[in-house]
């Protein structure tokens, strides 16, 4: 089997944040959700789909995939996943070990696993060694609303919709504690602040937040790779710590584990070199007695890959799902959570392909490399 064609699709899908003022991303109001899809065709007629983490019209990411990554894939045997991944990493390491190159490799890796599963006639979880559950709990990953009243309203709303796990992105102590009061004592609530503090501020905040009994404090300090700082927050604060969505590879996670920084490791399969690297990170985390709870901030093939991955882990960690309403979902609506969980697909590969009508309708740029 050979790769004959690689196409990237950049979609921008209108979305709402279930609140009056859309939160900001990169200083811009978040009115559209960007989706970066990678389609890999083969000479056997099997097509794999992957996804790279894309935000805020990140057209440079698409250019990196089109110019640096895709040309290296044409003619390759797509079942040689580890070989291809290593080659891409090695030949492109001067362009950065996290960011667009890593995201692009991640998307390719996911597509190659999809091809492998489709060719074998097996769902992805089977290729990962099997599944420990047939459905995965989803946690509603709320946005930053910034007021107590709006946090309370949205917390009630997601619980009414059936979610049984919540993640907050509030920085304010009162906003976070308001969510706990609104949800009651039994709902697991995780807290993600996205690197706003120095170590002293983070330790103080951790103690101020202790009464909320939050499941973890995620990315408490700046910069995200300040593992010694996170370790200090873990030792001297009141909450367990989580991070990893901005780590570049298993080697970065090793530094975090050696520093004693983490209770929860959060590799993102669409950022940190894909499914293959997540397997390595999970093995390392197991050896360091750190739990693995992947980060997920996409709705397409990357979400599916994370769903299978979580099902293949003995502790079946919950799946992160951003709390947006997209005008159209890049995959089937079947992936909307039902009573707070999503069934693990049983069809070969990732389980669902992106909807061609959605691709056509929301595409904001496409390029194509063909080889005949
Ligand atoms: Mg986060």
mmCIF file of C-alpha atoms and ligand atoms in Angstrom:
data_model
loop_
_atom_site.group_PDB
_atom_site.id
_atom_site.type_symbol
_atom_site.label_atom_id
_atom_site.label_comp_id
_atom_site.label_asym_id
_atom_site.label_seq_id
_atom_site.Cartn_x
_atom_site.Cartn_y
_atom_site.Cartn_z
ATOM 1 C CA UNK A 1 0.000 0.000 0.000
ATOM 2 C CA UNK A 2 1.247 3.463 -0.869
ATOM 3 C CA UNK A 3 0.167 6.997 -0.037
ATOM 4 C CA UNK A 4 -1.015 8.675 -3.229
ATOM 5 C CA UNK A 5 -2.470 11.962 -2.067
ATOM 6 C CA UNK A 6 -2.475 14.249 0.968
ATOM 7 C CA UNK A 7 -5.038 17.035 1.304
ATOM 8 C CA UNK A 8 -5.450 19.520 4.130
ATOM 9 C CA UNK A 9 -8.802 21.139 4.718
ATOM 10 C CA UNK A 10 -9.054 24.278 6.795
ATOM 11 C CA UNK A 11 -12.607 24.809 8.007
ATOM 12 C CA UNK A 12 -14.010 27.719 9.956
ATOM 13 C CA UNK A 13 -17.377 26.845 11.468
ATOM 14 C CA UNK A 14 -19.557 29.506 13.140
ATOM 15 C CA UNK A 15 -20.070 28.755 16.808
ATOM 16 C CA UNK A 16 -21.580 30.234 19.925
ATOM 17 C CA UNK A 17 -20.271 29.948 23.453
ATOM 18 C CA UNK A 18 -23.702 29.671 25.126
ATOM 19 C CA UNK A 19 -23.143 33.145 26.547
ATOM 20 C CA UNK A 20 -23.790 36.719 25.496
ATOM 21 C CA UNK A 21 -20.184 37.739 24.925
ATOM 22 C CA UNK A 22 -17.997 35.220 23.168
ATOM 23 C CA UNK A 23 -14.744 34.725 25.084
ATOM 24 C CA UNK A 24 -11.505 35.857 23.481
ATOM 25 C CA UNK A 25 -8.830 33.729 21.895
ATOM 26 C CA UNK A 26 -5.565 35.382 20.944
ATOM 27 C CA UNK A 27 -7.240 38.730 21.609
ATOM 28 C CA UNK A 28 -10.085 38.079 19.126
ATOM 29 C CA UNK A 29 -13.666 37.239 19.903
ATOM 30 C CA UNK A 30 -14.283 33.542 19.404
ATOM 31 C CA UNK A 31 -17.137 33.412 16.875
ATOM 32 C CA UNK A 32 -15.799 30.619 14.642
ATOM 33 C CA UNK A 33 -14.317 27.249 15.449
ATOM 34 C CA UNK A 34 -11.421 26.337 13.181
ATOM 35 C CA UNK A 35 -10.860 22.732 12.128
ATOM 36 C CA UNK A 36 -7.710 21.483 10.400
ATOM 37 C CA UNK A 37 -8.282 18.128 8.725
ATOM 38 C CA UNK A 38 -5.678 15.987 7.000
ATOM 39 C CA UNK A 39 -6.891 13.476 4.437
ATOM 40 C CA UNK A 40 -4.495 10.747 3.292
ATOM 41 C CA UNK A 41 -5.444 8.623 0.275
ATOM 42 C CA UNK A 42 -3.822 5.333 -0.705
ATOM 43 C CA UNK A 43 -3.507 3.242 -3.840
ATOM 44 C CA UNK A 44 -5.747 0.604 -2.229
ATOM 45 C CA UNK A 45 -8.661 3.013 -2.002
ATOM 46 C CA UNK A 46 -8.449 3.393 1.769
ATOM 47 C CA UNK A 47 -8.578 6.979 3.048
ATOM 48 C CA UNK A 48 -7.463 8.029 6.497
ATOM 49 C CA UNK A 49 -8.460 11.209 8.312
ATOM 50 C CA UNK A 50 -6.430 13.084 10.887
ATOM 51 C CA UNK A 51 -6.718 16.411 12.663
ATOM 52 C CA UNK A 52 -4.226 19.005 13.828
ATOM 53 C CA UNK A 53 -4.884 21.522 16.591
ATOM 54 C CA UNK A 54 -5.808 24.783 14.864
ATOM 55 C CA UNK A 55 -6.961 28.108 16.256
ATOM 56 C CA UNK A 56 -7.674 31.664 15.209
ATOM 57 C CA UNK A 57 -7.176 31.265 11.443
ATOM 58 C CA UNK A 58 -3.848 29.512 11.888
ATOM 59 C CA UNK A 59 -3.154 29.389 8.163
ATOM 60 C CA UNK A 60 0.600 29.106 8.843
ATOM 61 C CA UNK A 61 -0.171 25.658 10.276
ATOM 62 C CA UNK A 62 -1.827 24.675 7.026
ATOM 63 C CA UNK A 63 1.159 26.003 5.089
ATOM 64 C CA UNK A 64 3.563 23.973 7.262
ATOM 65 C CA UNK A 65 1.584 20.803 6.588
ATOM 66 C CA UNK A 66 1.298 21.506 2.861
ATOM 67 C CA UNK A 67 4.918 22.498 2.267
ATOM 68 C CA UNK A 68 6.981 20.638 4.874
ATOM 69 C CA UNK A 69 5.024 17.536 5.827
ATOM 70 C CA UNK A 70 2.727 16.372 3.036
ATOM 71 C CA UNK A 71 5.424 16.117 0.314
ATOM 72 C CA UNK A 72 7.396 13.683 2.488
ATOM 73 C CA UNK A 73 4.441 11.280 2.634
ATOM 74 C CA UNK A 74 3.770 10.641 -1.047
ATOM 75 C CA UNK A 75 4.789 7.115 -2.055
ATOM 76 C CA UNK A 76 5.274 5.938 1.536
ATOM 77 C CA UNK A 77 3.684 2.772 2.958
ATOM 78 C CA UNK A 78 1.094 4.209 5.406
ATOM 79 C CA UNK A 79 1.333 1.165 7.689
ATOM 80 C CA UNK A 80 4.904 2.231 8.562
ATOM 81 C CA UNK A 81 3.549 4.629 11.158
ATOM 82 C CA UNK A 82 6.474 4.773 13.567
ATOM 83 C CA UNK A 83 8.981 4.982 10.708
ATOM 84 C CA UNK A 84 7.124 7.867 9.061
ATOM 85 C CA UNK A 85 6.668 9.711 12.357
ATOM 86 C CA UNK A 86 10.347 9.415 13.249
ATOM 87 C CA UNK A 87 11.394 10.634 9.807
ATOM 88 C CA UNK A 88 9.085 13.668 9.983
ATOM 89 C CA UNK A 89 10.253 14.523 13.486
ATOM 90 C CA UNK A 90 13.921 14.152 12.641
ATOM 91 C CA UNK A 91 13.914 16.003 9.348
ATOM 92 C CA UNK A 92 11.797 18.867 10.717
ATOM 93 C CA UNK A 93 13.220 19.285 14.208
ATOM 94 C CA UNK A 94 14.909 22.568 13.292
ATOM 95 C CA UNK A 95 11.479 24.076 12.689
ATOM 96 C CA UNK A 96 10.440 23.566 16.291
ATOM 97 C CA UNK A 97 9.519 20.725 18.601
ATOM 98 C CA UNK A 98 6.089 22.084 19.538
ATOM 99 C CA UNK A 99 3.742 24.236 17.494
ATOM 100 C CA UNK A 100 2.770 23.817 13.831
ATOM 101 C CA UNK A 101 5.296 21.076 12.987
ATOM 102 C CA UNK A 102 4.273 18.910 15.929
ATOM 103 C CA UNK A 103 0.576 19.599 15.303
ATOM 104 C CA UNK A 104 0.960 18.618 11.653
ATOM 105 C CA UNK A 105 2.796 15.414 12.507
ATOM 106 C CA UNK A 106 0.073 14.671 15.058
ATOM 107 C CA UNK A 107 -2.607 15.015 12.382
ATOM 108 C CA UNK A 108 -0.703 12.738 10.011
ATOM 109 C CA UNK A 109 -0.170 10.138 12.729
ATOM 110 C CA UNK A 110 -3.907 10.050 13.506
ATOM 111 C CA UNK A 111 -4.728 9.599 9.802
ATOM 112 C CA UNK A 112 -2.218 6.739 9.500
ATOM 113 C CA UNK A 113 -3.779 4.916 12.463
ATOM 114 C CA UNK A 114 -7.176 5.419 10.831
ATOM 115 C CA UNK A 115 -5.840 3.781 7.648
ATOM 116 C CA UNK A 116 -4.338 0.907 9.639
ATOM 117 C CA UNK A 117 -7.625 0.245 11.409
ATOM 118 C CA UNK A 118 -9.644 0.394 8.207
ATOM 119 C CA UNK A 119 -7.248 -1.972 6.478
ATOM 120 C CA UNK A 120 -7.286 -4.422 9.400
ATOM 121 C CA UNK A 121 -11.045 -4.133 9.800
ATOM 122 C CA UNK A 122 -10.578 -3.162 13.449
ATOM 123 C CA UNK A 123 -11.569 -0.128 15.500
ATOM 124 C CA UNK A 124 -8.674 1.966 16.743
ATOM 125 C CA UNK A 125 -9.089 0.845 20.345
ATOM 126 C CA UNK A 126 -8.394 -2.759 19.265
ATOM 127 C CA UNK A 127 -5.092 -1.654 17.714
ATOM 128 C CA UNK A 128 -4.269 -0.032 21.059
ATOM 129 C CA UNK A 129 -4.745 -3.343 22.852
ATOM 130 C CA UNK A 130 -8.462 -3.322 23.570
ATOM 131 C CA UNK A 131 -10.989 -1.322 25.528
ATOM 132 C CA UNK A 132 -11.886 -1.218 29.201
ATOM 133 C CA UNK A 133 -15.290 0.358 28.586
ATOM 134 C CA UNK A 134 -17.816 0.764 25.798
ATOM 135 C CA UNK A 135 -18.502 4.431 26.561
ATOM 136 C CA UNK A 136 -16.489 7.282 27.938
ATOM 137 C CA UNK A 137 -17.703 9.990 30.287
ATOM 138 C CA UNK A 138 -17.324 13.444 28.804
ATOM 139 C CA UNK A 139 -16.454 16.484 30.804
ATOM 140 C CA UNK A 140 -17.921 19.796 29.757
ATOM 141 C CA UNK A 141 -14.927 22.060 29.360
ATOM 142 C CA UNK A 142 -16.475 25.432 30.066
ATOM 143 C CA UNK A 143 -15.041 28.681 28.759
ATOM 144 C CA UNK A 144 -14.049 31.728 30.786
ATOM 145 C CA UNK A 145 -17.216 33.707 31.492
ATOM 146 C CA UNK A 146 -15.770 36.001 34.135
ATOM 147 C CA UNK A 147 -18.808 36.550 36.354
ATOM 148 C CA UNK A 148 -20.259 34.546 39.216
ATOM 149 C CA UNK A 149 -23.772 34.721 37.795
ATOM 150 C CA UNK A 150 -22.756 33.434 34.368
ATOM 151 C CA UNK A 151 -20.645 30.627 35.856
ATOM 152 C CA UNK A 152 -23.609 29.571 37.982
ATOM 153 C CA UNK A 153 -25.995 29.691 35.026
ATOM 154 C CA UNK A 154 -23.736 27.640 32.735
ATOM 155 C CA UNK A 155 -22.938 25.130 35.489
ATOM 156 C CA UNK A 156 -26.644 24.453 36.005
ATOM 157 C CA UNK A 157 -27.140 24.274 32.241
ATOM 158 C CA UNK A 158 -24.527 21.582 31.588
ATOM 159 C CA UNK A 159 -25.741 19.487 34.518
ATOM 160 C CA UNK A 160 -29.270 19.665 33.114
ATOM 161 C CA UNK A 161 -27.860 18.461 29.803
ATOM 162 C CA UNK A 162 -26.514 15.343 31.504
ATOM 163 C CA UNK A 163 -22.847 16.140 32.021
ATOM 164 C CA UNK A 164 -21.429 14.647 35.192
ATOM 165 C CA UNK A 165 -17.945 16.137 35.016
ATOM 166 C CA UNK A 166 -17.064 19.807 34.543
ATOM 167 C CA UNK A 167 -13.909 21.760 33.879
ATOM 168 C CA UNK A 168 -13.718 25.475 34.571
ATOM 169 C CA UNK A 169 -11.445 28.043 32.955
ATOM 170 C CA UNK A 170 -12.071 30.829 35.460
ATOM 171 C CA UNK A 171 -9.198 32.608 37.168
ATOM 172 C CA UNK A 172 -11.232 34.375 39.853
ATOM 173 C CA UNK A 173 -11.539 32.581 43.172
ATOM 174 C CA UNK A 174 -15.197 33.528 43.613
ATOM 175 C CA UNK A 175 -16.190 32.419 40.118
ATOM 176 C CA UNK A 176 -14.640 29.000 40.699
ATOM 177 C CA UNK A 177 -16.154 28.520 44.137
ATOM 178 C CA UNK A 178 -19.529 29.569 42.704
ATOM 179 C CA UNK A 179 -19.395 26.628 40.296
ATOM 180 C CA UNK A 180 -18.805 24.234 43.176
ATOM 181 C CA UNK A 181 -21.760 25.640 45.090
ATOM 182 C CA UNK A 182 -23.942 25.408 41.981
ATOM 183 C CA UNK A 183 -22.903 21.826 41.184
ATOM 184 C CA UNK A 184 -23.021 20.472 44.725
ATOM 185 C CA UNK A 185 -20.369 18.348 46.392
ATOM 186 C CA UNK A 186 -20.527 15.201 44.245
ATOM 187 C CA UNK A 187 -19.771 16.424 40.713
ATOM 188 C CA UNK A 188 -16.072 16.204 39.809
ATOM 189 C CA UNK A 189 -14.917 19.706 38.854
ATOM 190 C CA UNK A 190 -11.504 20.345 37.373
ATOM 191 C CA UNK A 191 -9.897 23.768 37.215
ATOM 192 C CA UNK A 192 -7.807 25.057 34.319
ATOM 193 C CA UNK A 193 -6.319 28.537 34.552
ATOM 194 C CA UNK A 194 -3.992 28.502 31.484
ATOM 195 C CA UNK A 195 -0.699 29.686 33.016
ATOM 196 C CA UNK A 196 -1.616 33.080 34.535
ATOM 197 C CA UNK A 197 0.435 33.131 37.729
ATOM 198 C CA UNK A 198 3.897 33.034 39.168
ATOM 199 C CA UNK A 199 4.638 30.302 41.700
ATOM 200 C CA UNK A 200 3.788 32.335 44.796
ATOM 201 C CA UNK A 201 0.496 33.534 43.313
ATOM 202 C CA UNK A 202 -0.374 29.990 42.265
ATOM 203 C CA UNK A 203 0.285 28.580 45.731
ATOM 204 C CA UNK A 204 -1.856 31.288 47.316
ATOM 205 C CA UNK A 205 -4.639 30.658 44.801
ATOM 206 C CA UNK A 206 -4.440 26.913 45.367
ATOM 207 C CA UNK A 207 -5.096 27.417 49.083
ATOM 208 C CA UNK A 208 -7.854 29.939 48.434
ATOM 209 C CA UNK A 209 -9.519 27.399 46.147
ATOM 210 C CA UNK A 210 -9.086 24.404 48.454
ATOM 211 C CA UNK A 211 -12.639 24.467 49.790
ATOM 212 C CA UNK A 212 -13.879 23.859 46.222
ATOM 213 C CA UNK A 213 -12.350 20.382 46.319
ATOM 214 C CA UNK A 214 -11.395 20.650 42.670
ATOM 215 C CA UNK A 215 -10.039 17.529 41.004
ATOM 216 C CA UNK A 216 -6.939 19.282 39.752
ATOM 217 C CA UNK A 217 -5.363 22.679 39.148
ATOM 218 C CA UNK A 218 -4.252 22.778 35.501
ATOM 219 C CA UNK A 219 -1.357 24.844 34.126
ATOM 220 C CA UNK A 220 -1.091 27.115 37.173
ATOM 221 C CA UNK A 221 2.130 28.975 36.282
ATOM 222 C CA UNK A 222 3.876 30.767 33.470
ATOM 223 C CA UNK A 223 5.516 29.520 31.325
ATOM 224 C CA UNK A 224 3.780 26.198 30.701
ATOM 225 C CA UNK A 225 7.109 24.304 30.704
ATOM 226 C CA UNK A 226 8.026 25.679 34.149
ATOM 227 C CA UNK A 227 7.897 22.193 35.637
ATOM 228 C CA UNK A 228 9.938 23.119 38.707
ATOM 229 C CA UNK A 229 7.384 25.846 39.371
ATOM 230 C CA UNK A 230 4.427 23.501 38.956
ATOM 231 C CA UNK A 231 6.177 21.017 41.239
ATOM 232 C CA UNK A 232 6.426 23.692 43.920
ATOM 233 C CA UNK A 233 2.729 24.498 43.533
ATOM 234 C CA UNK A 234 2.025 20.779 43.861
ATOM 235 C CA UNK A 235 4.154 20.452 47.018
ATOM 236 C CA UNK A 236 3.103 23.627 48.787
ATOM 237 C CA UNK A 237 -0.392 24.200 47.433
ATOM 238 C CA UNK A 238 -3.657 22.505 48.329
ATOM 239 C CA UNK A 239 -4.681 20.990 44.990
ATOM 240 C CA UNK A 240 -3.306 18.281 42.750
ATOM 241 C CA UNK A 241 -1.708 19.509 39.528
ATOM 242 C CA UNK A 242 -2.212 18.788 35.843
ATOM 243 C CA UNK A 243 -0.436 19.917 32.670
ATOM 244 C CA UNK A 244 0.861 18.676 29.354
ATOM 245 C CA UNK A 245 -1.174 20.190 26.535
ATOM 246 C CA UNK A 246 1.798 22.410 25.683
ATOM 247 C CA UNK A 247 4.476 19.719 25.981
ATOM 248 C CA UNK A 248 6.224 18.730 22.776
ATOM 249 C CA UNK A 249 6.940 15.054 23.255
ATOM 250 C CA UNK A 250 7.445 12.212 25.731
ATOM 251 C CA UNK A 251 10.847 13.741 26.490
ATOM 252 C CA UNK A 252 9.114 16.875 27.834
ATOM 253 C CA UNK A 253 6.812 14.742 29.972
ATOM 254 C CA UNK A 254 9.859 12.955 31.381
ATOM 255 C CA UNK A 255 11.196 16.322 32.547
ATOM 256 C CA UNK A 256 7.847 17.090 34.170
ATOM 257 C CA UNK A 257 7.727 13.699 35.883
ATOM 258 C CA UNK A 258 11.321 13.945 37.085
ATOM 259 C CA UNK A 259 10.518 17.356 38.572
ATOM 260 C CA UNK A 260 7.595 15.818 40.456
ATOM 261 C CA UNK A 261 5.315 18.365 38.815
ATOM 262 C CA UNK A 262 2.232 16.361 37.955
ATOM 263 C CA UNK A 263 -0.560 14.256 39.342
ATOM 264 C CA UNK A 264 -2.233 14.235 35.905
ATOM 265 C CA UNK A 265 -0.460 14.210 32.541
ATOM 266 C CA UNK A 266 -2.465 15.767 29.712
ATOM 267 C CA UNK A 267 -1.016 14.991 26.296
ATOM 268 C CA UNK A 268 -3.061 16.410 23.439
ATOM 269 C CA UNK A 269 -3.215 13.919 20.577
ATOM 270 C CA UNK A 270 -3.625 16.693 17.988
ATOM 271 C CA UNK A 271 -0.664 18.699 19.311
ATOM 272 C CA UNK A 272 1.918 16.352 20.761
ATOM 273 C CA UNK A 273 2.806 14.120 17.789
ATOM 274 C CA UNK A 274 -0.391 12.082 17.709
ATOM 275 C CA UNK A 275 -1.580 8.723 18.954
ATOM 276 C CA UNK A 276 1.878 7.139 18.704
ATOM 277 C CA UNK A 277 3.424 9.671 21.074
ATOM 278 C CA UNK A 278 0.480 9.441 23.474
ATOM 279 C CA UNK A 279 1.173 5.704 23.801
ATOM 280 C CA UNK A 280 4.785 6.456 24.741
ATOM 281 C CA UNK A 281 3.767 9.233 27.149
ATOM 282 C CA UNK A 282 1.228 6.955 28.833
ATOM 283 C CA UNK A 283 3.804 4.204 29.310
ATOM 284 C CA UNK A 284 6.177 6.716 30.863
ATOM 285 C CA UNK A 285 3.438 8.149 33.063
ATOM 286 C CA UNK A 286 2.548 4.661 34.286
ATOM 287 C CA UNK A 287 6.151 4.128 35.314
ATOM 288 C CA UNK A 288 6.105 7.409 37.247
ATOM 289 C CA UNK A 289 2.675 6.717 38.796
ATOM 290 C CA UNK A 290 1.141 9.736 37.100
ATOM 291 C CA UNK A 291 -2.427 9.490 35.790
ATOM 292 C CA UNK A 292 -3.036 10.207 32.096
ATOM 293 C CA UNK A 293 -6.028 12.361 31.210
ATOM 294 C CA UNK A 294 -5.558 13.575 27.628
ATOM 295 C CA UNK A 295 -6.322 17.140 26.685
ATOM 296 C CA UNK A 296 -8.806 17.559 23.841
ATOM 297 C CA UNK A 297 -9.927 20.796 22.223
ATOM 298 C CA UNK A 298 -11.277 19.548 18.873
ATOM 299 C CA UNK A 299 -14.444 17.903 17.576
ATOM 300 C CA UNK A 300 -13.241 15.861 14.610
ATOM 301 C CA UNK A 301 -10.845 12.941 14.072
ATOM 302 C CA UNK A 302 -8.750 14.189 16.982
ATOM 303 C CA UNK A 303 -11.690 13.794 19.354
ATOM 304 C CA UNK A 304 -12.306 10.278 18.023
ATOM 305 C CA UNK A 305 -8.655 9.338 18.485
ATOM 306 C CA UNK A 306 -8.799 10.595 22.077
ATOM 307 C CA UNK A 307 -12.046 8.696 22.706
ATOM 308 C CA UNK A 308 -10.462 5.395 21.610
ATOM 309 C CA UNK A 309 -7.283 6.176 23.507
ATOM 310 C CA UNK A 310 -9.135 6.895 26.746
ATOM 311 C CA UNK A 311 -11.148 3.690 26.357
ATOM 312 C CA UNK A 312 -7.904 1.741 26.022
ATOM 313 C CA UNK A 313 -6.608 3.011 29.368
ATOM 314 C CA UNK A 314 -7.380 0.936 32.486
ATOM 315 C CA UNK A 315 -8.751 3.961 34.387
ATOM 316 C CA UNK A 316 -10.834 5.145 31.358
ATOM 317 C CA UNK A 317 -10.227 8.871 31.912
ATOM 318 C CA UNK A 318 -13.001 11.288 30.951
ATOM 319 C CA UNK A 319 -12.926 12.961 27.552
ATOM 320 C CA UNK A 320 -12.626 16.728 27.386
ATOM 321 C CA UNK A 321 -15.194 18.452 25.166
ATOM 322 C CA UNK A 322 -15.245 22.225 24.807
ATOM 323 C CA UNK A 323 -18.605 23.717 25.602
ATOM 324 C CA UNK A 324 -19.352 25.418 22.299
ATOM 325 C CA UNK A 325 -22.345 25.036 20.027
ATOM 326 C CA UNK A 326 -21.046 24.578 16.480
ATOM 327 C CA UNK A 327 -23.331 25.424 13.577
ATOM 328 C CA UNK A 328 -22.362 22.050 12.130
ATOM 329 C CA UNK A 329 -20.263 19.297 13.636
ATOM 330 C CA UNK A 330 -17.323 18.123 11.477
ATOM 331 C CA UNK A 331 -18.360 14.517 12.152
ATOM 332 C CA UNK A 332 -21.680 12.859 12.776
ATOM 333 C CA UNK A 333 -24.044 14.321 15.344
ATOM 334 C CA UNK A 334 -23.859 10.855 16.870
ATOM 335 C CA UNK A 335 -20.852 12.169 18.722
ATOM 336 C CA UNK A 336 -22.923 14.539 20.829
ATOM 337 C CA UNK A 337 -22.753 13.234 24.397
ATOM 338 C CA UNK A 338 -25.787 11.290 25.596
ATOM 339 C CA UNK A 339 -26.322 11.504 29.349
ATOM 340 C CA UNK A 340 -22.791 12.799 29.664
ATOM 341 C CA UNK A 341 -20.985 10.065 27.762
ATOM 342 C CA UNK A 342 -20.036 9.027 24.221
ATOM 343 C CA UNK A 343 -20.042 5.435 22.942
ATOM 344 C CA UNK A 344 -16.739 4.109 21.640
ATOM 345 C CA UNK A 345 -17.171 3.426 17.892
ATOM 346 C CA UNK A 346 -17.029 -0.199 16.763
ATOM 347 C CA UNK A 347 -16.467 0.482 13.066
ATOM 348 C CA UNK A 348 -12.918 0.150 11.669
ATOM 349 C CA UNK A 349 -10.381 2.906 12.232
ATOM 350 C CA UNK A 350 -11.523 6.032 14.050
ATOM 351 C CA UNK A 351 -15.151 5.092 13.404
ATOM 352 C CA UNK A 352 -16.475 8.129 11.523
ATOM 353 C CA UNK A 353 -15.176 10.150 8.588
ATOM 354 C CA UNK A 354 -15.704 13.913 8.403
ATOM 355 C CA UNK A 355 -18.911 14.991 6.693
ATOM 356 C CA UNK A 356 -18.085 16.030 3.065
ATOM 357 C CA UNK A 357 -20.895 18.585 3.081
ATOM 358 C CA UNK A 358 -19.423 20.252 6.145
ATOM 359 C CA UNK A 359 -15.992 20.317 4.514
ATOM 360 C CA UNK A 360 -17.363 21.935 1.382
ATOM 361 C CA UNK A 361 -19.524 24.454 3.184
ATOM 362 C CA UNK A 362 -17.023 25.727 5.748
ATOM 363 C CA UNK A 363 -13.724 25.345 3.939
ATOM 364 C CA UNK A 364 -11.636 28.513 3.910
ATOM 365 C CA UNK A 365 -8.737 27.123 1.929
ATOM 366 C CA UNK A 366 -7.617 23.866 0.471
ATOM 367 C CA UNK A 367 -4.510 22.746 -1.268
ATOM 368 C CA UNK A 368 -3.668 19.457 -2.688
ATOM 369 C CA UNK A 369 -0.613 17.448 -3.517
ATOM 370 C CA UNK A 370 -1.184 14.684 -6.020
ATOM 371 C CA UNK A 371 1.169 12.039 -7.233
ATOM 372 C CA UNK A 372 0.391 9.864 -10.208
HETATM 373 MG MG1 LIG B 1 -5.884 23.382 29.562
#
